[in-house]
Short mmCIF file of C-alpha atoms in Angstrom, two decimals:
data_model
loop_
_atom_site.label_atom_id
_atom_site.label_comp_id
_atom_site.label_asym_id
_atom_site.label_seq_id
_atom_site.Cartn_x
_atom_site.Cartn_y
_atom_site.Cartn_z
CA MET L 4 24.15 -22.39 -15.90
CA ARG L 5 27.52 -21.09 -17.04
CA THR L 6 26.66 -18.92 -20.01
CA ALA L 7 23.64 -16.85 -21.03
CA ALA L 8 22.63 -14.31 -23.64
CA VAL L 9 20.36 -11.35 -22.96
CA VAL L 10 18.69 -9.93 -26.07
CA GLY L 11 17.44 -6.44 -25.20
CA THR L 12 19.21 -4.29 -22.62
CA GLY L 13 16.44 -2.20 -21.15
CA LEU L 14 15.54 -2.15 -17.46
CA ILE L 15 14.50 -5.82 -17.21
CA GLY L 16 17.11 -7.30 -19.54
CA THR L 17 19.99 -5.42 -17.94
CA SER L 18 18.75 -6.26 -14.43
CA ILE L 19 18.70 -9.97 -15.34
CA ALA L 20 22.17 -9.68 -16.85
CA LEU L 21 23.49 -7.99 -13.70
CA ALA L 22 21.95 -10.65 -11.46
CA LEU L 23 23.44 -13.47 -13.53
CA THR L 24 26.86 -11.82 -13.76
CA HIS L 25 26.93 -11.42 -9.99
CA LYS L 26 26.32 -15.18 -9.72
CA GLY L 27 29.31 -15.96 -11.95
CA VAL L 28 27.42 -16.57 -15.20
CA ARG L 29 29.11 -15.35 -18.38
CA VAL L 30 26.54 -13.04 -20.05
CA TYR L 31 26.55 -11.90 -23.67
CA LEU L 32 24.57 -8.75 -24.41
CA GLN L 33 22.70 -8.02 -27.63
CA ASP L 34 20.54 -5.06 -28.59
CA ALA L 35 19.50 -3.34 -31.81
CA ASP L 36 20.40 -0.12 -29.97
CA GLU L 37 24.16 -0.47 -29.65
CA SER L 38 24.42 2.44 -27.20
CA ALA L 39 22.03 0.70 -24.79
CA ALA L 40 24.08 -2.51 -24.95
CA ARG L 41 27.31 -0.57 -24.37
CA THR L 42 25.75 1.18 -21.40
CA ALA L 43 24.74 -2.16 -19.91
CA GLU L 44 28.27 -3.46 -20.51
CA SER L 45 29.75 -0.46 -18.73
CA LEU L 46 27.56 -1.29 -15.72
CA GLY L 47 29.12 -4.75 -15.51
CA ALA L 48 26.11 -6.62 -16.93
CA GLY L 49 28.12 -8.63 -19.47
CA VAL L 50 30.03 -8.28 -22.72
CA CYS L 51 28.88 -6.92 -26.08
CA ARG L 52 30.25 -9.58 -28.39
CA PRO L 53 28.99 -12.86 -29.84
CA PRO L 54 29.50 -15.94 -27.67
CA GLU L 55 32.17 -18.45 -28.67
CA GLY L 56 29.59 -21.22 -28.84
CA THR L 57 26.01 -22.04 -27.90
CA VAL L 58 25.01 -20.54 -24.53
CA ASP L 59 22.90 -22.36 -21.96
CA LEU L 60 19.94 -19.95 -22.05
CA ALA L 61 18.89 -16.86 -23.98
CA VAL L 62 16.55 -14.30 -22.42
CA LEU L 63 14.51 -12.36 -24.96
CA ALA L 64 13.84 -8.98 -23.36
CA VAL L 65 12.08 -7.49 -26.38
CA PRO L 66 8.53 -6.12 -26.91
CA PRO L 67 5.71 -8.73 -26.88
CA GLY L 68 5.00 -8.37 -30.59
CA ARG L 69 8.57 -9.34 -31.51
CA ILE L 70 9.02 -12.49 -29.44
CA GLY L 71 8.16 -14.96 -32.21
CA ALA L 72 10.35 -13.31 -34.87
CA VAL L 73 13.34 -12.81 -32.56
CA LEU L 74 13.09 -16.40 -31.28
CA ALA L 75 13.11 -17.79 -34.82
CA GLU L 76 16.09 -15.58 -35.72
CA LYS L 77 18.14 -16.58 -32.67
CA GLN L 78 17.32 -20.27 -33.01
CA ALA L 79 18.39 -20.15 -36.68
CA CYS L 80 21.86 -18.99 -35.65
CA GLY L 81 22.09 -21.49 -32.77
CA LEU L 82 22.42 -18.88 -30.05
CA ALA L 83 21.22 -21.00 -27.10
CA ARG L 84 20.10 -24.41 -25.88
CA GLY L 85 16.95 -22.90 -24.39
CA TYR L 86 15.00 -19.66 -24.63
CA THR L 87 12.63 -17.63 -22.48
CA ASP L 88 11.14 -14.16 -22.63
CA VAL L 89 10.13 -11.49 -20.09
CA ALA L 90 7.09 -9.97 -21.80
CA SER L 91 4.22 -8.97 -19.52
CA VAL L 92 1.68 -10.81 -21.69
CA LYS L 93 1.95 -14.47 -22.57
CA ALA L 94 -0.86 -15.81 -24.78
CA GLY L 95 -0.13 -13.61 -27.80
CA PRO L 96 3.64 -14.19 -27.86
CA GLN L 97 3.13 -17.94 -27.40
CA ALA L 98 0.80 -18.00 -30.42
CA GLU L 99 3.43 -16.12 -32.44
CA VAL L 100 6.10 -18.57 -31.33
CA ASP L 101 3.93 -21.49 -32.44
CA GLY L 102 3.48 -19.91 -35.86
CA SER L 103 7.02 -18.62 -36.36
CA GLY L 104 8.68 -21.84 -37.45
CA ALA L 105 10.85 -21.87 -34.31
CA ASP L 106 11.13 -25.03 -32.19
CA PRO L 107 8.56 -24.50 -29.38
CA ALA L 108 10.17 -27.26 -27.30
CA LEU L 109 13.11 -24.94 -26.59
CA PHE L 110 10.95 -22.01 -25.48
CA ILE L 111 9.13 -21.22 -22.25
CA GLY L 112 7.26 -17.99 -21.60
CA GLY L 113 8.35 -15.94 -18.60
CA HIS L 114 7.30 -12.78 -16.79
CA PRO L 115 9.24 -11.44 -13.78
CA MET L 116 6.72 -9.47 -11.69
CA ALA L 117 9.06 -6.60 -10.92
CA GLY L 118 9.85 -3.25 -12.43
CA ARG L 119 10.32 0.44 -11.84
CA GLU L 120 8.75 3.62 -13.13
CA ARG L 121 12.07 4.40 -14.83
CA SER L 122 13.25 2.59 -17.96
CA GLY L 123 16.54 1.85 -19.69
CA PRO L 124 19.76 0.16 -18.58
CA LEU L 125 20.74 2.96 -16.19
CA ALA L 126 17.67 2.12 -14.08
CA ALA L 127 18.68 -1.56 -13.81
CA CYS L 128 19.43 -3.27 -10.51
CA ALA L 129 20.83 -6.74 -9.80
CA THR L 130 18.40 -7.22 -6.89
CA LEU L 131 15.29 -6.08 -8.79
CA PHE L 132 13.75 -9.57 -8.71
CA LYS L 133 14.67 -10.62 -5.19
CA ASP L 134 11.73 -12.40 -3.52
CA ARG L 135 9.37 -11.33 -6.33
CA PRO L 136 7.13 -13.75 -8.26
CA TRP L 137 8.43 -14.82 -11.66
CA VAL L 138 5.72 -16.44 -13.76
CA LEU L 139 6.64 -19.26 -16.15
CA THR L 140 4.12 -20.41 -18.76
CA PRO L 141 5.27 -23.66 -20.38
CA SER L 142 3.27 -24.79 -23.40
CA ALA L 143 2.35 -28.37 -24.18
CA ALA L 144 5.45 -28.51 -26.41
CA THR L 145 8.00 -27.18 -23.90
CA ASP L 146 10.51 -29.87 -22.96
CA ARG L 147 11.65 -30.62 -19.42
CA GLU L 148 15.20 -29.36 -19.92
CA THR L 149 13.94 -25.94 -21.03
CA VAL L 150 11.71 -25.73 -17.96
CA ASN L 151 14.66 -26.58 -15.73
CA ARG L 152 16.86 -23.96 -17.36
CA ALA L 153 14.19 -21.32 -16.76
CA LEU L 154 13.78 -22.41 -13.15
CA GLU L 155 17.53 -22.03 -12.65
CA LEU L 156 17.35 -18.53 -14.14
CA VAL L 157 14.61 -17.59 -11.68
CA SER L 158 16.65 -19.00 -8.79
CA LEU L 159 19.83 -17.17 -9.81
CA CYS L 160 17.88 -13.89 -9.93
CA GLY L 161 16.53 -14.51 -6.40
CA ALA L 162 12.90 -14.66 -7.54
CA LEU L 163 10.05 -17.05 -6.71
CA PRO L 164 8.82 -19.27 -9.57
CA VAL L 165 5.08 -19.43 -10.31
CA LEU L 166 3.83 -21.76 -13.06
CA MET L 167 0.63 -20.64 -14.82
CA GLN L 168 -1.29 -21.19 -18.02
CA ALA L 169 -0.74 -18.30 -20.45
CA GLU L 170 -4.35 -17.08 -20.75
CA ARG L 171 -4.83 -17.21 -16.98
CA HIS L 172 -1.68 -15.16 -16.54
CA ASP L 173 -2.96 -12.48 -18.93
CA ARG L 174 -6.27 -12.17 -17.10
CA ALA L 175 -4.43 -11.88 -13.77
CA VAL L 176 -1.98 -9.17 -14.85
CA ALA L 177 -4.82 -7.18 -16.41
CA VAL L 178 -6.20 -6.75 -12.88
CA VAL L 179 -2.98 -6.37 -10.87
CA SER L 180 -0.75 -4.49 -13.32
CA HIS L 181 -2.09 -3.28 -16.65
CA ALA L 182 -5.41 -1.71 -15.62
CA PRO L 183 -3.77 0.00 -12.60
CA HIS L 184 -1.27 1.61 -14.97
CA VAL L 185 -4.10 2.99 -17.09
CA VAL L 186 -5.89 4.31 -13.99
CA ALA L 187 -2.68 5.96 -12.74
CA SER L 188 -2.19 7.57 -16.15
CA LEU L 189 -5.78 8.84 -16.20
CA MET L 190 -5.36 10.37 -12.75
CA ALA L 191 -1.99 11.91 -13.67
CA ALA L 192 -3.55 13.37 -16.83
CA ARG L 193 -5.99 15.32 -14.62
CA LEU L 194 -2.97 17.25 -13.33
CA VAL L 195 -1.90 18.66 -16.71
CA GLY L 196 -2.26 22.44 -16.46
CA ILE L 197 -2.99 22.33 -12.73
CA GLU L 198 -2.53 25.67 -10.98
CA ASP L 199 0.59 26.18 -8.88
CA ASP L 200 -1.46 26.69 -5.72
CA ALA L 201 -3.12 23.32 -6.18
CA ALA L 202 0.15 21.57 -7.06
CA ARG L 203 1.68 22.72 -3.77
CA LEU L 204 -1.06 20.90 -1.88
CA ALA L 205 -0.08 17.53 -3.37
CA GLY L 206 0.96 15.00 -0.74
CA GLN L 207 2.34 11.48 -0.64
CA GLY L 208 -1.08 9.97 -1.34
CA LEU L 209 -1.24 11.56 -4.80
CA ARG L 210 2.37 10.60 -5.51
CA ASP L 211 1.58 6.99 -4.61
CA VAL L 212 -1.42 6.98 -6.97
CA ILE L 213 0.42 8.41 -10.00
CA ARG L 214 3.91 6.92 -9.45
CA ILE L 215 3.62 4.20 -12.10
CA ALA L 216 2.27 6.68 -14.66
CA GLY L 217 5.91 7.65 -15.22
CA GLY L 218 6.57 4.46 -17.23
CA ASP L 219 7.77 4.54 -20.84
CA PRO L 220 4.66 5.36 -22.97
CA ARG L 221 5.98 3.40 -25.97
CA LEU L 222 6.56 0.26 -23.92
CA TRP L 223 3.16 0.52 -22.26
CA SER L 224 1.43 1.06 -25.59
CA ASP L 225 2.86 -2.30 -26.71
CA ILE L 226 1.82 -3.98 -23.48
CA LEU L 227 -1.75 -2.67 -23.57
CA ALA L 228 -2.14 -3.57 -27.24
CA ALA L 229 -1.02 -7.13 -26.51
CA ASN L 230 -3.50 -7.57 -23.65
CA ALA L 231 -6.21 -5.16 -24.78
CA GLY L 232 -9.22 -7.46 -24.35
CA ALA L 233 -8.48 -8.46 -20.76
CA VAL L 234 -7.64 -4.88 -19.75
CA ALA L 235 -10.81 -3.57 -21.39
CA ASP L 236 -12.87 -6.08 -19.36
CA VAL L 237 -11.36 -4.80 -16.08
CA LEU L 238 -11.78 -1.15 -17.03
CA GLY L 239 -15.36 -1.78 -18.15
CA GLU L 240 -16.23 -3.04 -14.66
CA LEU L 241 -14.38 -0.08 -13.17
CA ALA L 242 -16.35 2.28 -15.41
CA GLU L 243 -19.61 0.87 -14.03
CA ASP L 244 -18.38 1.48 -10.48
CA LEU L 245 -17.32 5.01 -11.40
CA THR L 246 -20.74 5.76 -12.86
CA THR L 247 -22.39 4.57 -9.66
CA THR L 248 -19.94 6.59 -7.55
CA VAL L 249 -20.51 9.78 -9.55
CA ALA L 250 -24.26 9.40 -9.06
CA ALA L 251 -23.73 8.79 -5.33
CA LEU L 252 -21.62 11.93 -4.99
CA ARG L 253 -24.25 13.95 -6.85
CA GLY L 254 -26.72 12.61 -4.35
CA LEU L 255 -24.56 13.75 -1.45
CA ALA L 256 -24.58 17.23 -2.94
CA SER L 257 -28.36 17.19 -3.36
CA ALA L 258 -30.85 19.08 -1.21
CA ASP L 259 -33.07 15.98 -1.11
CA PRO L 260 -32.46 14.07 2.17
CA ASP L 261 -33.31 10.73 0.52
CA ASP L 262 -30.74 11.34 -2.22
CA ARG L 263 -28.15 12.29 0.39
CA ALA L 264 -28.86 9.16 2.43
CA LEU L 265 -28.53 6.90 -0.63
CA GLY L 266 -25.38 8.68 -1.73
CA ASP L 267 -23.84 8.29 1.71
CA GLN L 268 -24.67 4.57 1.71
CA LEU L 269 -23.15 3.96 -1.74
CA VAL L 270 -19.97 5.91 -0.99
CA SER L 271 -19.54 4.09 2.33
CA GLU L 272 -19.97 0.74 0.60
CA LEU L 273 -17.34 1.68 -2.00
CA LEU L 274 -14.81 2.71 0.65
CA CYS L 275 -15.43 -0.49 2.60
CA ARG L 276 -14.93 -2.58 -0.54
CA GLY L 277 -11.71 -0.69 -1.18
CA THR L 278 -10.44 -1.47 2.30
CA GLU L 279 -11.38 -5.12 1.85
CA GLY L 280 -9.62 -5.30 -1.51
CA ARG L 281 -6.49 -3.62 -0.18
CA ALA L 282 -6.26 -6.27 2.54
CA CYS L 283 -6.18 -8.98 -0.14
CA VAL L 284 -2.75 -7.85 -1.31
CA PRO L 285 0.11 -8.44 1.13
CA ASP L 286 2.88 -5.87 1.26
CA LYS L 287 5.31 -8.70 0.62
CA HIS L 288 4.48 -11.35 -1.95
CA SER L 289 4.01 -14.92 -0.77
CA ALA L 290 4.13 -13.84 2.85
CA VAL L 291 1.63 -13.60 5.67
CA LEU L 292 1.58 -10.05 6.91
CA PRO L 293 2.85 -9.71 10.47
CA VAL L 294 1.25 -7.32 12.94
CA CYS L 295 3.17 -4.11 12.31
CA SER L 296 3.61 -0.67 13.84
CA PRO L 297 5.11 2.48 12.36
CA VAL L 298 8.21 4.15 13.76
CA ARG L 299 8.19 7.77 12.56
CA VAL L 300 11.44 9.72 12.47
CA LEU L 301 11.84 13.37 11.54
CA ILE L 302 15.04 13.88 9.53
CA GLY L 303 16.74 16.93 8.13
CA ASP L 304 16.82 17.64 4.41
CA GLN L 305 20.52 17.20 3.79
CA PRO L 306 22.53 14.65 1.76
CA GLY L 307 23.14 11.32 3.47
CA GLU L 308 20.60 11.76 6.26
CA LEU L 309 18.25 9.01 5.05
CA ALA L 310 21.16 6.62 4.45
CA ARG L 311 22.42 7.30 7.98
CA LEU L 312 18.99 6.51 9.43
CA LEU L 313 18.70 3.25 7.50
CA ALA L 314 22.21 2.27 8.59
CA ALA L 315 21.25 2.94 12.21
CA ALA L 316 18.09 0.84 11.83
CA SER L 317 20.07 -1.97 10.22
CA GLU L 318 22.51 -2.06 13.13
CA LEU L 319 19.57 -2.79 15.45
CA GLY L 320 18.87 -6.05 13.57
CA VAL L 321 15.20 -5.16 13.00
CA ASN L 322 13.61 -6.14 9.68
CA ILE L 323 11.93 -3.17 7.98
CA GLU L 324 8.70 -4.40 6.37
CA ASP L 325 8.01 -1.15 4.51
CA MET L 326 9.10 2.48 4.36
CA THR L 327 7.48 5.74 3.26
CA ILE L 328 8.84 9.28 3.11
CA ASP L 329 6.64 12.35 3.40
CA HIS L 330 8.54 15.43 2.29
CA SER L 331 6.78 18.67 1.42
CA PRO L 332 8.49 20.87 -1.20
CA GLY L 333 10.40 23.69 0.45
CA SER L 334 10.35 22.07 3.90
CA PRO L 335 13.72 21.68 5.66
CA SER L 336 12.71 18.27 7.01
CA GLY L 337 10.99 15.06 6.05
CA LEU L 338 9.04 12.43 7.98
CA VAL L 339 10.27 8.87 7.44
CA GLU L 340 7.93 6.07 8.51
CA LEU L 341 9.62 2.71 9.09
CA THR L 342 7.12 -0.13 9.36
CA VAL L 343 8.36 -2.93 11.62
CA THR L 344 6.76 -5.71 13.63
CA ALA L 345 4.77 -4.48 16.61
CA ALA L 346 7.04 -6.44 18.94
CA SER L 347 10.08 -4.51 17.67
CA ALA L 348 8.65 -1.01 17.33
CA VAL L 349 8.96 0.25 20.90
CA GLN L 350 12.49 -1.04 21.41
CA MET L 351 13.58 0.31 18.02
CA ALA L 352 12.12 3.75 18.75
CA ARG L 353 13.81 3.83 22.18
CA ARG L 354 17.20 2.89 20.72
CA LEU L 355 16.95 5.41 17.88
CA ARG L 356 15.99 8.16 20.30
CA ALA L 357 18.92 7.28 22.54
CA ASP L 358 21.18 7.72 19.49
CA GLY L 359 19.82 11.23 18.98
CA TRP L 360 17.12 10.67 16.38
CA ASN L 361 13.92 12.70 16.57
CA VAL L 362 11.35 9.90 16.97
CA GLN L 363 7.63 10.37 17.38
CA ARG L 364 5.82 8.53 20.13
CA VAL L 365 5.13 4.82 19.46
CA PRO L 366 2.22 3.10 21.26
CA ALA L 367 3.61 0.83 23.94
CA ALA L 368 3.30 -2.91 23.56
CA PRO L 369 1.23 -4.68 26.23
CA GLY L 370 3.07 -4.64 29.55
CA GLU L 371 5.64 -2.07 28.44
CA GLY L 372 6.04 1.54 29.33
CA PHE L 373 7.51 4.18 27.11
CA PRO L 374 9.12 7.41 28.20
CA GLU L 375 7.63 10.68 27.08
CA PRO L 376 9.29 11.71 23.80
CA LEU L 377 11.10 14.90 23.10
CA PRO L 378 8.86 17.46 21.35
CA VAL L 379 8.67 16.69 17.63
CA PRO L 380 7.99 19.65 15.32
CA ASP L 381 5.18 19.04 12.87
CA PRO L 382 6.70 18.78 9.35
CA HIS L 383 3.33 19.81 7.86
CA PRO L 384 1.80 22.43 10.14
CA ALA L 385 -0.60 23.67 7.45
CA ALA L 386 -1.99 20.18 6.90
CA THR L 387 -2.49 19.70 10.63
CA ALA L 388 -4.32 23.00 10.92
CA ALA L 389 -6.59 22.02 8.05
#
């Protein structure tokens, strides 16, 4: 691939353009919002002018309901040799493509399974898709060359291709993406008008639950409308579980010992099912989870401190599987938890402590000792007391 066009310069479109540009592909940017396209251009994502000739591939980063019309328009002007989209639903757009008069042989549905709670070109990142699944949904009419062009796009963006049938894709994302966004929004809506005293008690757990509720409401309205049936099915099952859970909690609050016993049983079963379900999703896609241990480091609340810690960890050559930051408002410090393999945790903690970092005690691996740590002040003394 030497040339590409990206139609739509939001978060996903601009991130694709940045990834391709970094790989030496000449990218031409198009957007009905000229200011968004110019912003993407200023970030180095490509150029805002028509291509000299037909490009190798055009990526349609537009809302699901516009895929068919935009494809027909771009094919009519000979923009590209092949076309794909990035919409998070596939069956509806494919049906629109089939009925739009466009050549379906030159189109393959696509959905990169990556994103952020922020939107727009300024939130874009060239590495957004690295090691993430990228679903491709070829139809019966899609030709082999179009499939190969899309596979090259996925490779250039550093993602992992997954071929699926469109309807199956929509059922899957209803469970793993669309319904969770609705649930996060419902939980975040409970916080509207919350008292200041209650807001100050909010911890990282709540922030994790409501993080994705910060997505663009207009974009998510389009997504939910395009996959409404599948999402409604998931939420209907969830509603049944919620009804059972509410009844169980009422039982726990009852004076009747039988009601309390049944309520305790139902709540315990729910929590166990939640733990089981959580274990079904690896922290890294397409990877078997290694046995990991946390290395907890207390850092000061000053600019550059987190970057300095990550640089120090990188110098040790230890792969960080995950990272969380627990920082209470008004506190002069934060607790950073670096999740690494169990075999690396003790050595990493020892090395960081030797470099002056305030590291909490890490359980020793079998056969290893570990020196007593320096005293670590509790970053959340009130929570500990509670």
